[in-house]
Tab-separated table of C-alpha atoms in Angstrom:
chain	number	residue	atom	x	y	z
A	1	MET	CA	79.770	95.240	73.473
A	2	GLU	CA	78.461	98.497	74.148
A	3	LYS	CA	80.639	99.049	78.180
A	4	LEU	CA	83.300	98.068	75.825
A	5	ARG	CA	82.191	100.523	73.473
A	6	GLU	CA	82.176	102.721	76.267
A	7	ILE	CA	85.404	102.243	77.586
A	8	ILE	CA	87.645	102.651	74.087
A	9	ASP	CA	84.578	105.543	73.476
A	10	LYS	CA	87.142	107.207	76.709
A	11	GLN	CA	89.955	106.261	76.971
A	12	ARG	CA	90.979	107.862	72.753
A	13	LYS	CA	88.852	110.476	73.730
A	14	GLY	CA	90.900	113.983	71.968
A	15	LYS	CA	93.034	111.386	70.617
A	16	GLU	CA	91.077	111.377	66.997
A	17	ASP	CA	92.706	109.720	63.904
A	18	SER	CA	95.614	108.749	66.597
A	19	PRO	CA	97.359	105.685	66.943
A	20	VAL	CA	95.881	105.020	69.783
A	21	TRP	CA	91.750	105.580	68.606
A	22	THR	CA	93.210	102.752	65.674
A	23	VAL	CA	93.739	100.421	68.786
A	24	GLY	CA	90.371	100.583	69.892
A	25	GLU	CA	89.023	100.527	66.622
A	26	GLN	CA	90.725	97.182	66.096
A	27	LEU	CA	89.718	95.657	69.290
A	28	LEU	CA	86.267	96.232	68.554
A	29	ASP	CA	86.767	94.474	65.184
A	30	ILE	CA	88.230	91.897	67.405
A	31	ALA	CA	85.869	91.434	70.192
A	32	ALA	CA	82.689	91.202	67.554
A	33	GLU	CA	84.533	87.852	66.991
A	34	SER	CA	83.199	86.051	70.508
A	35	GLN	CA	81.204	86.860	73.546
A	36	LEU	CA	84.891	85.274	75.211
A	37	ASN	CA	87.102	88.756	73.454
A	38	LEU	CA	84.244	90.756	74.220
A	39	GLU	CA	84.920	89.798	78.315
A	40	LEU	CA	88.289	89.759	78.162
A	41	ILE	CA	89.783	93.090	76.246
A	42	THR	CA	86.037	94.656	78.664
A	43	LYS	CA	87.854	93.230	81.166
A	44	ASP	CA	91.201	94.364	80.284
A	45	LEU	CA	90.663	97.450	78.933
A	46	GLN	CA	89.991	98.209	82.562
A	47	ILE	CA	93.180	97.849	84.056
A	48	GLU	CA	95.746	100.662	83.486
A	49	GLU	CA	98.551	99.174	81.975
A	50	MET	CA	96.074	96.772	79.495
A	51	ASP	CA	94.817	100.521	78.425
A	52	LEU	CA	94.860	101.174	75.076
A	53	ALA	CA	97.821	103.326	75.683
A	54	HIS	CA	99.716	100.680	76.498
A	55	ALA	CA	99.314	98.431	73.424
A	56	GLU	CA	99.898	100.577	71.446
A	57	LYS	CA	102.925	101.635	73.016
A	58	LYS	CA	103.238	97.057	72.284
A	59	ILE	CA	102.685	98.383	68.405
A	60	LYS	CA	105.726	101.515	68.773
A	61	ALA	CA	107.502	98.860	69.631
A	62	TRP	CA	107.515	96.355	67.259
A	63	ALA	CA	107.499	99.240	64.454
A	64	ASP	CA	110.349	101.027	66.556
A	65	LYS	CA	112.432	96.984	66.187
A	66	GLN	CA	111.401	96.978	62.216
A	67	LYS	CA	113.630	100.575	61.898
A	68	LYS	CA	116.651	100.177	59.064
A	69	VAL	CA	118.248	103.781	58.884
A	70	GLY	CA	115.664	106.707	59.729
A	71	GLY	CA	111.606	106.715	58.327
A	72	CYS	CA	108.714	104.954	59.322
A	73	VAL	CA	107.407	101.822	59.815
A	74	CYS	CA	104.128	100.810	59.053
A	75	VAL	CA	102.365	98.128	60.635
A	76	SER	CA	100.441	96.296	58.628
A	77	PRO	CA	96.630	95.448	60.536
A	78	LYS	CA	97.182	91.889	60.419
A	79	VAL	CA	100.681	92.333	62.206
A	80	SER	CA	98.539	94.349	64.371
A	81	ASP	CA	96.195	91.607	64.962
A	82	GLY	CA	98.699	89.546	66.336
A	83	ILE	CA	100.192	92.178	68.851
A	84	LEU	CA	97.033	92.919	70.884
A	85	ARG	CA	95.973	89.698	70.552
A	86	GLU	CA	99.132	88.172	72.035
A	87	PHE	CA	98.661	91.018	74.654
A	88	TYR	CA	95.875	90.868	76.068
A	89	GLY	CA	95.882	86.915	75.559
A	90	LEU	CA	93.467	86.001	72.479
A	91	SER	CA	93.898	82.169	70.742
A	92	PRO	CA	94.979	83.549	67.478
A	93	ARG	CA	93.539	84.059	63.987
A	94	ASP	CA	94.149	80.920	61.633
A	95	GLU	CA	95.775	82.549	58.556
A	96	SER	CA	94.796	79.869	55.982
A	97	SER	CA	90.590	80.902	56.890
A	98	GLY	CA	90.747	84.412	58.846
A	99	LYS	CA	88.366	82.273	61.852
A	100	VAL	CA	90.129	82.092	65.186
A	101	THR	CA	92.226	78.776	66.248
A	102	VAL	CA	91.721	78.009	69.684
A	103	THR	CA	95.259	77.390	71.527
A	104	ASP	CA	95.918	74.878	73.595
A	105	GLY	CA	94.522	75.224	77.816
A	106	GLY	CA	91.341	77.641	75.665
A	107	TYR	CA	87.988	78.104	74.840
A	108	ILE	CA	85.697	77.009	72.277
A	109	ASP	CA	83.674	78.985	71.105
A	110	ILE	CA	80.411	76.501	69.907
A	111	GLY	CA	78.693	79.442	67.934
A	112	ALA	CA	81.517	78.885	65.252
A	113	PHE	CA	80.143	75.998	64.424
A	114	LEU	CA	76.925	76.159	63.932
């Protein structure tokens, strides 16, 4: 988790309280769920097209589609969680239990059964 935090801190340096900053915080929370999430996010963030700024653009694109007339759109943590999981190829969260589910071809976190 330390390596991931270093990568995230480097990518969001000077961007405190910005959307990029909050994406980093949300990815830290998602990475804490499982070793697989931690490994995938750490690896992906080292690819320029998968960095925090690109992930934030995916969330902004969703928000822009929601605009009706003027104004701004807020994106809930639940929605941004889904966008980030899709962007980084992570298993979706099971809404009924709040836990991550394994999709076809995914990995099973044995620790989830303990």
